[in-house]
JSON list of C-alpha atoms in Angstrom, two decimals:
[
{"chain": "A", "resi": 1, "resn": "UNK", "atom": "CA", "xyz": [28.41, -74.73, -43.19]},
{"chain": "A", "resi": 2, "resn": "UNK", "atom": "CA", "xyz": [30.42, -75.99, -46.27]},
{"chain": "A", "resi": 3, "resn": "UNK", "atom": "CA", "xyz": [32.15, -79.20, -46.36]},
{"chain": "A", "resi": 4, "resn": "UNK", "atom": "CA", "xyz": [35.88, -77.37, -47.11]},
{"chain": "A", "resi": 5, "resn": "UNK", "atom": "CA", "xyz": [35.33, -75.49, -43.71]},
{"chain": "A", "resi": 6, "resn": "UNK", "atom": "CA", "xyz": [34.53, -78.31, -41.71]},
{"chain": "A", "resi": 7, "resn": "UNK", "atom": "CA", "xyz": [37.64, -80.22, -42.87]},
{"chain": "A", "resi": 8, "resn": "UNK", "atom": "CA", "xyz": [39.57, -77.70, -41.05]},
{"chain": "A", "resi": 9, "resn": "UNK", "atom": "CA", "xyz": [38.21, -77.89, -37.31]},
{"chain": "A", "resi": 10, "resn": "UNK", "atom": "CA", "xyz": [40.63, -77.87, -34.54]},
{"chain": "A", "resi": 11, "resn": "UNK", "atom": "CA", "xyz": [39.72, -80.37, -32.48]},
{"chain": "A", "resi": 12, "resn": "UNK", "atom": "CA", "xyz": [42.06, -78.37, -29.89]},
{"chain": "A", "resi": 13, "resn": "UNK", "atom": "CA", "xyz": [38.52, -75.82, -30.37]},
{"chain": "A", "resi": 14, "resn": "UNK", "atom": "CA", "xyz": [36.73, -76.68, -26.60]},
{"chain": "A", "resi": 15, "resn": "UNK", "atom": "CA", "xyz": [33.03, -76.16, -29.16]},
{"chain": "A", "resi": 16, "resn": "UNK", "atom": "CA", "xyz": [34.45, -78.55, -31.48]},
{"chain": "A", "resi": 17, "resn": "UNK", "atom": "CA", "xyz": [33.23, -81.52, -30.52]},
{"chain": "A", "resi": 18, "resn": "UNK", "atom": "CA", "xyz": [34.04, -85.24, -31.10]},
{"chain": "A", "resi": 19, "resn": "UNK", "atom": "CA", "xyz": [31.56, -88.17, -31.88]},
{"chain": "A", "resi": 20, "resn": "UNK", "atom": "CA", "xyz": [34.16, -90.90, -32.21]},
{"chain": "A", "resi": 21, "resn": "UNK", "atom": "CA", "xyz": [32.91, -93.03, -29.15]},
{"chain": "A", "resi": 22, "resn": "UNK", "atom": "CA", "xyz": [29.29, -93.59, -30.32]},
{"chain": "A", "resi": 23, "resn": "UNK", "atom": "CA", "xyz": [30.89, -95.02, -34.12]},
{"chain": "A", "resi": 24, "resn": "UNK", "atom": "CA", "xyz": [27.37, -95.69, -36.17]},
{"chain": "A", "resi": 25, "resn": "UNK", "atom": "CA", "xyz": [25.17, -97.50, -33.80]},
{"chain": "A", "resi": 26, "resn": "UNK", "atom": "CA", "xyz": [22.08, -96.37, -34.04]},
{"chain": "A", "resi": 27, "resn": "UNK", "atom": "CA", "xyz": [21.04, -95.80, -30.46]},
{"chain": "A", "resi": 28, "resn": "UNK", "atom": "CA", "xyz": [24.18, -95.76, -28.71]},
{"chain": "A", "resi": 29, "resn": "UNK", "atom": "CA", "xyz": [24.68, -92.02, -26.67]},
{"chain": "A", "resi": 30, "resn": "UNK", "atom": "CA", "xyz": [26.86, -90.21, -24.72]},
{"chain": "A", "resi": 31, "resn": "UNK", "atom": "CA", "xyz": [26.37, -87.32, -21.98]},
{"chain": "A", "resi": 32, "resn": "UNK", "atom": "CA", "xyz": [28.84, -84.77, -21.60]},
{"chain": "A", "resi": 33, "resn": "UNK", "atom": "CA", "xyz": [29.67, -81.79, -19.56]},
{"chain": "A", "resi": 34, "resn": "UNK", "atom": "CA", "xyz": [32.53, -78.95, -20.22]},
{"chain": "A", "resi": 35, "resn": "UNK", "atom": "CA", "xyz": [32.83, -75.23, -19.36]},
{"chain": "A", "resi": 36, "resn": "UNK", "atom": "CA", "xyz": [33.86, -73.58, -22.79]},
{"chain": "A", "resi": 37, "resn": "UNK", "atom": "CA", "xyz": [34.96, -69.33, -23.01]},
{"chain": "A", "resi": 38, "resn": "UNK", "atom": "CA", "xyz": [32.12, -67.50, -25.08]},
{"chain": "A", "resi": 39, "resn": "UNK", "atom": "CA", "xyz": [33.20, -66.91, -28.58]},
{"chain": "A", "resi": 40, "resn": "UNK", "atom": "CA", "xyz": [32.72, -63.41, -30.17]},
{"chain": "A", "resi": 41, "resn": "UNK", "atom": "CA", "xyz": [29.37, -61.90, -31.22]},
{"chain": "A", "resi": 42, "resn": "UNK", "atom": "CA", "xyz": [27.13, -63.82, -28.86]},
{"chain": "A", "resi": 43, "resn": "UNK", "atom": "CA", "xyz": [24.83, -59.88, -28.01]},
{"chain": "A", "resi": 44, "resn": "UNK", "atom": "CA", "xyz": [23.10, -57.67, -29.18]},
{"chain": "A", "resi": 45, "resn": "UNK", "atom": "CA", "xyz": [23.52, -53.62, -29.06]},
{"chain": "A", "resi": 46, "resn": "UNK", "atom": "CA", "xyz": [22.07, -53.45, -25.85]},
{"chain": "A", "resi": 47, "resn": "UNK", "atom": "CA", "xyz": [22.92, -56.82, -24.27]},
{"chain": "A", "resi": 48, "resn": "UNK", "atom": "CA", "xyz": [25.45, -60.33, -24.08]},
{"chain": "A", "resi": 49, "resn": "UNK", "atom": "CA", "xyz": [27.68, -62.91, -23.36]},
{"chain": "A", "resi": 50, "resn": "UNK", "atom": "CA", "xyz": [31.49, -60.98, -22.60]},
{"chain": "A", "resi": 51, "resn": "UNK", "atom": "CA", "xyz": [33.98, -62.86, -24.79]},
{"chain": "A", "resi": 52, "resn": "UNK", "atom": "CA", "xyz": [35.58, -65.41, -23.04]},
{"chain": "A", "resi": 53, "resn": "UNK", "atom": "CA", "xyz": [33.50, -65.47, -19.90]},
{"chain": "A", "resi": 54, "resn": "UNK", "atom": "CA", "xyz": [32.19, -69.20, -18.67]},
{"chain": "A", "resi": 55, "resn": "UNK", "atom": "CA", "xyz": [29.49, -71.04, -20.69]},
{"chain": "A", "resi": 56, "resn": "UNK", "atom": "CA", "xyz": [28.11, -74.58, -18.96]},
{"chain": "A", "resi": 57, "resn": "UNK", "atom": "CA", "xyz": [27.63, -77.09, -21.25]},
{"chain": "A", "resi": 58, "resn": "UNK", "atom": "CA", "xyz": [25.55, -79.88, -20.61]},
{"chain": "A", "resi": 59, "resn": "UNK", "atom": "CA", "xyz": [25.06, -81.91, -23.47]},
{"chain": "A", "resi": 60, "resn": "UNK", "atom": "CA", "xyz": [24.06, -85.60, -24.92]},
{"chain": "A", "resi": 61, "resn": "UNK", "atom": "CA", "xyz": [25.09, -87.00, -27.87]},
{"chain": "A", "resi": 62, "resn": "UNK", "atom": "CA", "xyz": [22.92, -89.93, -29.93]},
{"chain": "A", "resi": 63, "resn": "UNK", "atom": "CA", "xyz": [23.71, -91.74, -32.80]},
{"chain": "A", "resi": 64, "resn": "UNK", "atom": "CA", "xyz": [20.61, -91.95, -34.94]},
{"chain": "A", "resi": 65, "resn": "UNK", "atom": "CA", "xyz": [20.24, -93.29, -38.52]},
{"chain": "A", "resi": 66, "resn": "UNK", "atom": "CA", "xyz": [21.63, -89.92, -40.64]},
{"chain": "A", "resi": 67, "resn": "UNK", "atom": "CA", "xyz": [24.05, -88.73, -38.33]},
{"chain": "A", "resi": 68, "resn": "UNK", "atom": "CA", "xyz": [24.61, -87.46, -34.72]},
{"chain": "A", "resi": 69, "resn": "UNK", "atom": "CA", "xyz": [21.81, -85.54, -32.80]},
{"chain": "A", "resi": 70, "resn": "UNK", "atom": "CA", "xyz": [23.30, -83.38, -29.60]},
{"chain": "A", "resi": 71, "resn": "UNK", "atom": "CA", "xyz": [20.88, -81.90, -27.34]},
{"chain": "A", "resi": 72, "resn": "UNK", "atom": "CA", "xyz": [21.77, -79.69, -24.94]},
{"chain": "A", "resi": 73, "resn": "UNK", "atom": "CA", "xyz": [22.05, -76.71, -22.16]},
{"chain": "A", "resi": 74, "resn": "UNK", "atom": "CA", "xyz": [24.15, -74.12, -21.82]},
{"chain": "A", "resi": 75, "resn": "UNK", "atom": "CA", "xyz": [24.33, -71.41, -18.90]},
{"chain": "A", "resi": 76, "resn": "UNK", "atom": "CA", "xyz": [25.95, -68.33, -18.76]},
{"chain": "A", "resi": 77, "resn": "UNK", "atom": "CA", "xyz": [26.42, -64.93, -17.40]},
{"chain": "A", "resi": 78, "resn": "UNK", "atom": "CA", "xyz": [24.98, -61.61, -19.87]},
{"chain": "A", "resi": 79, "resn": "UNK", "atom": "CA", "xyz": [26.37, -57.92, -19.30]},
{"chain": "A", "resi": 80, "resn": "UNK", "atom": "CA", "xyz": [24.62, -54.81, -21.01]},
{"chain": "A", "resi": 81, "resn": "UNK", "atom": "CA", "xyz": [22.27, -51.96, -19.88]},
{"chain": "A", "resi": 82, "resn": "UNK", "atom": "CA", "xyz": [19.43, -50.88, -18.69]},
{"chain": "A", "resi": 83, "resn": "UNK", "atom": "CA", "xyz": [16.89, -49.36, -21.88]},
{"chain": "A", "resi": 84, "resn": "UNK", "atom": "CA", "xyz": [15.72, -46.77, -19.64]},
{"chain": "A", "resi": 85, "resn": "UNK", "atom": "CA", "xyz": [18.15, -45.65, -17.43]},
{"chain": "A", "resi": 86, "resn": "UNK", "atom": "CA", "xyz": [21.28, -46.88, -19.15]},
{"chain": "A", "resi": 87, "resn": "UNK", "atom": "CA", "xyz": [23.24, -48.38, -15.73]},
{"chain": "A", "resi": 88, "resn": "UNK", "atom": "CA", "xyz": [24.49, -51.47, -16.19]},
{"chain": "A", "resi": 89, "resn": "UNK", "atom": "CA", "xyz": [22.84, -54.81, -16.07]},
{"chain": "A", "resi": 90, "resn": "UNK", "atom": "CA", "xyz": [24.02, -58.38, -14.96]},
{"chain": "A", "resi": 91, "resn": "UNK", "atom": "CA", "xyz": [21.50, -61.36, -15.47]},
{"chain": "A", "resi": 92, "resn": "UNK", "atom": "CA", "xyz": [21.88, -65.12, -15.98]},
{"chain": "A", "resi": 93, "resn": "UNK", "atom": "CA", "xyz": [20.74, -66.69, -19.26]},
{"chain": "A", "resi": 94, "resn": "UNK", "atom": "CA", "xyz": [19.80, -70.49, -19.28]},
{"chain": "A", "resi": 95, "resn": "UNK", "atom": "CA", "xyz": [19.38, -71.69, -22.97]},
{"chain": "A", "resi": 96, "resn": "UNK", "atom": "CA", "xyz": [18.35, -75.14, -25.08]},
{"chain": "A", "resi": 97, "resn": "UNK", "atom": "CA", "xyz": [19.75, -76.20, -28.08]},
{"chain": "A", "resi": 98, "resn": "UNK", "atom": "CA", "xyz": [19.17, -79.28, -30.50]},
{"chain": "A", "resi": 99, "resn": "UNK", "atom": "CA", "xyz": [20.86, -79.89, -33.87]},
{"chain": "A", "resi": 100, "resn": "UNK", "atom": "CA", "xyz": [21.45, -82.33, -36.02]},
{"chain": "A", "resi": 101, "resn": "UNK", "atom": "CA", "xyz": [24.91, -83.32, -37.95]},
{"chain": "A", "resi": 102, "resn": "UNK", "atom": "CA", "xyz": [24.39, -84.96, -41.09]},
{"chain": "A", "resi": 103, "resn": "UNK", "atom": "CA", "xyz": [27.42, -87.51, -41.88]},
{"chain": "A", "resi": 104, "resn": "UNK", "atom": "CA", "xyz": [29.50, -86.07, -44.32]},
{"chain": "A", "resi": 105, "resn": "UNK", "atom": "CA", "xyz": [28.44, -89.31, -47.03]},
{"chain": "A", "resi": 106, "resn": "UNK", "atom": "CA", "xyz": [24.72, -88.85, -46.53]},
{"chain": "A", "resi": 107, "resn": "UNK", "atom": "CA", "xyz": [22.37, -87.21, -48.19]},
{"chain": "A", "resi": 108, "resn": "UNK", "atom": "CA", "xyz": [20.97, -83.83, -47.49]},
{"chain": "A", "resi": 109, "resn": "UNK", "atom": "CA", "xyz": [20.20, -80.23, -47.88]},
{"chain": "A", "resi": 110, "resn": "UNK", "atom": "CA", "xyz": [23.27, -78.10, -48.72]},
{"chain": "A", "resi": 111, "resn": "UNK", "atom": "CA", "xyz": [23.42, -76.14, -45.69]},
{"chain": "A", "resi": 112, "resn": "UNK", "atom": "CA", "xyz": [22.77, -79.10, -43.22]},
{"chain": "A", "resi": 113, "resn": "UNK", "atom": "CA", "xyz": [25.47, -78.86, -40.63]},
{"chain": "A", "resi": 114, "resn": "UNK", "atom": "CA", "xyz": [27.33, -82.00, -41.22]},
{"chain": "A", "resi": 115, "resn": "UNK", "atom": "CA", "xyz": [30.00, -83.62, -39.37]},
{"chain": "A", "resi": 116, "resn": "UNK", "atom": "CA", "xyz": [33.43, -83.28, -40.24]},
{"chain": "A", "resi": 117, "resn": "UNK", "atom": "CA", "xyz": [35.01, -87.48, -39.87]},
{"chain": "A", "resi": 118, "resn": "UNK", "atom": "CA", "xyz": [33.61, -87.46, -36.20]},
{"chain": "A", "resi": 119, "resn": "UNK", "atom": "CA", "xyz": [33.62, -83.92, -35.50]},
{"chain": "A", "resi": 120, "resn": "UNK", "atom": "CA", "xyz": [31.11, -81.13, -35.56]},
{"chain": "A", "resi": 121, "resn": "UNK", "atom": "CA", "xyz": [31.91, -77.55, -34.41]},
{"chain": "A", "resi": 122, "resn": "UNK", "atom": "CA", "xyz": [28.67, -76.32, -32.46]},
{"chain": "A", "resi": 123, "resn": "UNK", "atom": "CA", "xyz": [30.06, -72.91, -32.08]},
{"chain": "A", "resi": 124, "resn": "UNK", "atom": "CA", "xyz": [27.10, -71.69, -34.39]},
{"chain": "A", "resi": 125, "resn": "UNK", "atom": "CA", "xyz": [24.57, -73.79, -32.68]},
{"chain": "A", "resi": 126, "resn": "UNK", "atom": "CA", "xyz": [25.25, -71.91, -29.61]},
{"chain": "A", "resi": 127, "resn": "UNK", "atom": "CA", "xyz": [25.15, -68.24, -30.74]},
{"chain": "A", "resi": 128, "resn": "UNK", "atom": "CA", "xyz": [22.06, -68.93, -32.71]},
{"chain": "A", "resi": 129, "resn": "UNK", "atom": "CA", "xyz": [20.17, -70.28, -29.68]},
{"chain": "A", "resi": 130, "resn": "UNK", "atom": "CA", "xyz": [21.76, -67.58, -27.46]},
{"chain": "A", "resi": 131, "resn": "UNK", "atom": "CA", "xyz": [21.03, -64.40, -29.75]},
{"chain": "A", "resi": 132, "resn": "UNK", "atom": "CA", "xyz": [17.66, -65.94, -29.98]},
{"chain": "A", "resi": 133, "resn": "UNK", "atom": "CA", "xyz": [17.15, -65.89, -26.51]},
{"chain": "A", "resi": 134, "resn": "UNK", "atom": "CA", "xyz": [18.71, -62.66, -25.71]},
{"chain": "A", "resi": 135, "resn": "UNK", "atom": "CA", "xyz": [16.67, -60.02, -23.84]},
{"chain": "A", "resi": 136, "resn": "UNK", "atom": "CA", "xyz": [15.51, -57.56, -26.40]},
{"chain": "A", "resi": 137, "resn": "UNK", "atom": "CA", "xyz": [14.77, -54.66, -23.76]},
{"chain": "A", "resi": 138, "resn": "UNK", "atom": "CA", "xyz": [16.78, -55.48, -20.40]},
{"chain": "A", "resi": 139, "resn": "UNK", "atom": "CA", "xyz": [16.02, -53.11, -17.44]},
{"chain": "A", "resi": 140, "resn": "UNK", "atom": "CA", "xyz": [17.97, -52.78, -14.51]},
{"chain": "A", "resi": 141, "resn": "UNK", "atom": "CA", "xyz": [14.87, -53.41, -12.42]},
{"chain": "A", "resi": 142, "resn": "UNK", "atom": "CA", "xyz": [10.94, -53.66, -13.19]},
{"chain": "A", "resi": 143, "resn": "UNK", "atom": "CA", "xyz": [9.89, -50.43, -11.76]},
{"chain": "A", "resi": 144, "resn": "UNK", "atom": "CA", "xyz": [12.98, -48.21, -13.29]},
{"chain": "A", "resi": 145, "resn": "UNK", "atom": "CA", "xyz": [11.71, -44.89, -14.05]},
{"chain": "A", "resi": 146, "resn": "UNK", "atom": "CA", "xyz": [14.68, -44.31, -16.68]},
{"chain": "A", "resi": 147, "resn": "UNK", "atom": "CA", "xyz": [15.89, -40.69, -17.40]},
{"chain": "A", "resi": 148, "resn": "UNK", "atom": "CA", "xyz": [14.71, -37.38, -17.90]},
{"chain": "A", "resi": 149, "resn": "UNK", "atom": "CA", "xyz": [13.84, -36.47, -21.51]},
{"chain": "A", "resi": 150, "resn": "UNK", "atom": "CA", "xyz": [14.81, -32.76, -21.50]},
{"chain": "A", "resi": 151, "resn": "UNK", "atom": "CA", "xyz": [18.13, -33.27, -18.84]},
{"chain": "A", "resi": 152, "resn": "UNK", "atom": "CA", "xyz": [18.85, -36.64, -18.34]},
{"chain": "A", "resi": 153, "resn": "UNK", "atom": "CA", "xyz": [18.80, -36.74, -14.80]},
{"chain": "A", "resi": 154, "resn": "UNK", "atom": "CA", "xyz": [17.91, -40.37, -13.30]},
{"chain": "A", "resi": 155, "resn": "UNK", "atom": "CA", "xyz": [14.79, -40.32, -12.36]},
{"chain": "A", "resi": 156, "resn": "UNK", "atom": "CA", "xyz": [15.03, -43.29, -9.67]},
{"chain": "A", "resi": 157, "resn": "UNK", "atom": "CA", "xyz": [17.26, -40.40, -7.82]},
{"chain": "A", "resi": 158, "resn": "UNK", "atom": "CA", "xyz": [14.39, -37.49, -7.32]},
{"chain": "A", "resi": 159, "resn": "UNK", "atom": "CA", "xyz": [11.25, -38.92, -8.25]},
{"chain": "A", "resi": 160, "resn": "UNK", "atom": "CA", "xyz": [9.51, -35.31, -7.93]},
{"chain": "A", "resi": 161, "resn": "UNK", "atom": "CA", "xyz": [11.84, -34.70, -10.74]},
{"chain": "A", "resi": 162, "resn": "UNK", "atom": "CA", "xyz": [10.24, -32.15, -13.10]},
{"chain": "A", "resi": 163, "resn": "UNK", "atom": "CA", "xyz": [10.39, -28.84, -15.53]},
{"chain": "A", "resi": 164, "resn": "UNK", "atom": "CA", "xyz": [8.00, -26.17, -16.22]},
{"chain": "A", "resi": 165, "resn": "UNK", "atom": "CA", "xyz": [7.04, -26.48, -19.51]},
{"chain": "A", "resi": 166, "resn": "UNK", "atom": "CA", "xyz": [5.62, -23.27, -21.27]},
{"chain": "A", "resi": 167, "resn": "UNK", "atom": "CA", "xyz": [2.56, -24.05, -24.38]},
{"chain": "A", "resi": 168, "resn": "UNK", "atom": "CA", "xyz": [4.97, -23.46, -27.29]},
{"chain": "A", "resi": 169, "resn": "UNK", "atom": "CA", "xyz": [1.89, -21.80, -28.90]},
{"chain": "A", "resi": 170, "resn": "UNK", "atom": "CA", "xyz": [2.34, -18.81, -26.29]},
{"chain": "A", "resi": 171, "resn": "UNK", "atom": "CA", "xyz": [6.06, -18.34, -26.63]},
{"chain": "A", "resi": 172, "resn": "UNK", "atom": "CA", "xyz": [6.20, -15.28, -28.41]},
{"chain": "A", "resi": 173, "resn": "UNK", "atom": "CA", "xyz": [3.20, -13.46, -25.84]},
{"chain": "A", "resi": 174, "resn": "UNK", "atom": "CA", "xyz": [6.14, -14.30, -23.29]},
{"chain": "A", "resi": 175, "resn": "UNK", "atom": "CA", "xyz": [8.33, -11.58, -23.35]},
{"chain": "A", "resi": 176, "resn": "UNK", "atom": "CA", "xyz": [5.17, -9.18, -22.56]},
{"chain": "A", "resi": 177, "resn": "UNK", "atom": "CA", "xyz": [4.67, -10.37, -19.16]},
{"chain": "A", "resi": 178, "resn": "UNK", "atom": "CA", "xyz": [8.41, -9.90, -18.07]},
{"chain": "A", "resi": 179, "resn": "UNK", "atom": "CA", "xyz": [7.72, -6.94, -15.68]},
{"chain": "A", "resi": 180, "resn": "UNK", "atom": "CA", "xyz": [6.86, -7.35, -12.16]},
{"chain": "A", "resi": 181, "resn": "UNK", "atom": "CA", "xyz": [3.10, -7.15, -11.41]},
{"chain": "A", "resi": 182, "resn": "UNK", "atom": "CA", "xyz": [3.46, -3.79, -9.29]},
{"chain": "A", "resi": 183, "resn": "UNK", "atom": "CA", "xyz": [4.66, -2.19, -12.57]},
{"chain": "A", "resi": 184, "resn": "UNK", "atom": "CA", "xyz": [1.77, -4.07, -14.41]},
{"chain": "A", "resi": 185, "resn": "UNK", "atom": "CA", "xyz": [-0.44, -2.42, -11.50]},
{"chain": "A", "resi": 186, "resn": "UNK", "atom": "CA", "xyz": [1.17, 1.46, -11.85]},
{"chain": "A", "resi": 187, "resn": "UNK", "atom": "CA", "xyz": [0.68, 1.24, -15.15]},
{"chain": "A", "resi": 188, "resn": "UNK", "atom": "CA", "xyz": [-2.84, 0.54, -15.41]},
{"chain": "A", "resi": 189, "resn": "UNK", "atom": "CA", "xyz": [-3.78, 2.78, -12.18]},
{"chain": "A", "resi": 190, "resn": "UNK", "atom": "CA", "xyz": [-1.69, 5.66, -14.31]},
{"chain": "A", "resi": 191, "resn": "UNK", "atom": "CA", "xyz": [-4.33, 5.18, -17.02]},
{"chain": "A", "resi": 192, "resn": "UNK", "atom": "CA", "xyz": [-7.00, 4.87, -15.36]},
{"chain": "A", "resi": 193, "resn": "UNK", "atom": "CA", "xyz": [-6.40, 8.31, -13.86]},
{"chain": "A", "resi": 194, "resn": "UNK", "atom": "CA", "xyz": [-5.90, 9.71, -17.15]},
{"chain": "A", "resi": 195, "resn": "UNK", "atom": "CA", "xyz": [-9.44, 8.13, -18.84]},
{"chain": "A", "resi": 196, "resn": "UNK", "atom": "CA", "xyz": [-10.95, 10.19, -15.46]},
{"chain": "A", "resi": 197, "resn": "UNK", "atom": "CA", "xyz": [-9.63, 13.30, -16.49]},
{"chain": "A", "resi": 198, "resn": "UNK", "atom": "CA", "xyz": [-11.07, 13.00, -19.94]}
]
């Protein structure tokens, strides 16, 4: 994150977070606790965290030699679908994170997070550990049977669920056999007569 961006956190922002208690002391830590709204873009296409629903935070804060190192939990609720059946799905995610925030005077890579004064915003912490973590196939339940290729009928519903499917190699013989068999049977007792004649 550049240096110009992290000059403007609003420390009003419940994911910006400040370190001003520890000061430099090597050692010295904090634990803290808050409920935060998601921000945007925590998913995937086919699974995540609703905007603004409830995200525990549980996290600690140490002063250490370059900077502050947090290290932390966060809980929260996901909403998608099911990848075979497409009804909707409702799990719990439970996620780690660790970072740490360079102080702004030391030295380090360029894209080091780094604390702005006291404050870091760990906004992009969190969606990197929780789009990390994110189910990349979430079913409704283990055993879900999904949907019908050819109709799309839920299978789960009428498991005898099934079509008659023709060879496509024999499609165009098809339309030969469309009488009924007692035709089939006239016809060939008609000739049969005939060939006796003869």
């Amino acid at each position: 994150m550049r240096q110009d961006a992290l000059e403007r956190l609003d420390p009003r922002n419940p994911l910006v977070v400040d370190t001003r208690e520890l000061g430099r002391r090597p050692g010295s830590m904090r634990k803290s606790s808050r409920e935060v709204p998601a921000p945007a873009d925590m998913k995937i296409e086919v699974i995540g965290v609703p905007e603004g629903s409830p995200v525990e935070l549980d996290f600690r804060l140490e002063s250490v030699i370059d900077g502050v190192l947090i290290t932390g939990v966060a809980e929260m609720d996901l909403a998608g679908e099911c990848v075979r059946c497409l009804d909707p799905v409702e799990q719990q995610l439970r996620v780690d994170f660790q970072e740490l925030y360079v102080y702004p005077d030391e030295d380090a890579e360029e894209d080091a997070p780094r604390l702005s004064g006291d404050m870091f915003d760990l906004e992009p912490v969190l969606r990197d550990a929780v789009v990390l973590a994110l189910p990349l196939t979430p079913v409704c339940n283990d055993d879900c049977a999904g949907l019908c290729l050819e109709c799309g009928a839920r299978l789960d519903d009428n498991p005898g669920h099934a079509h008659e499917s023709a060879d496509p190699r024999w499609a165009a013989l098809q339309g030969l056999f469309d009488g009924s068999t007692a035709e089939a049977d006239d016809t060939g007792a008609s000739r049969a007569d005939e060939n006796q004649e003869k």
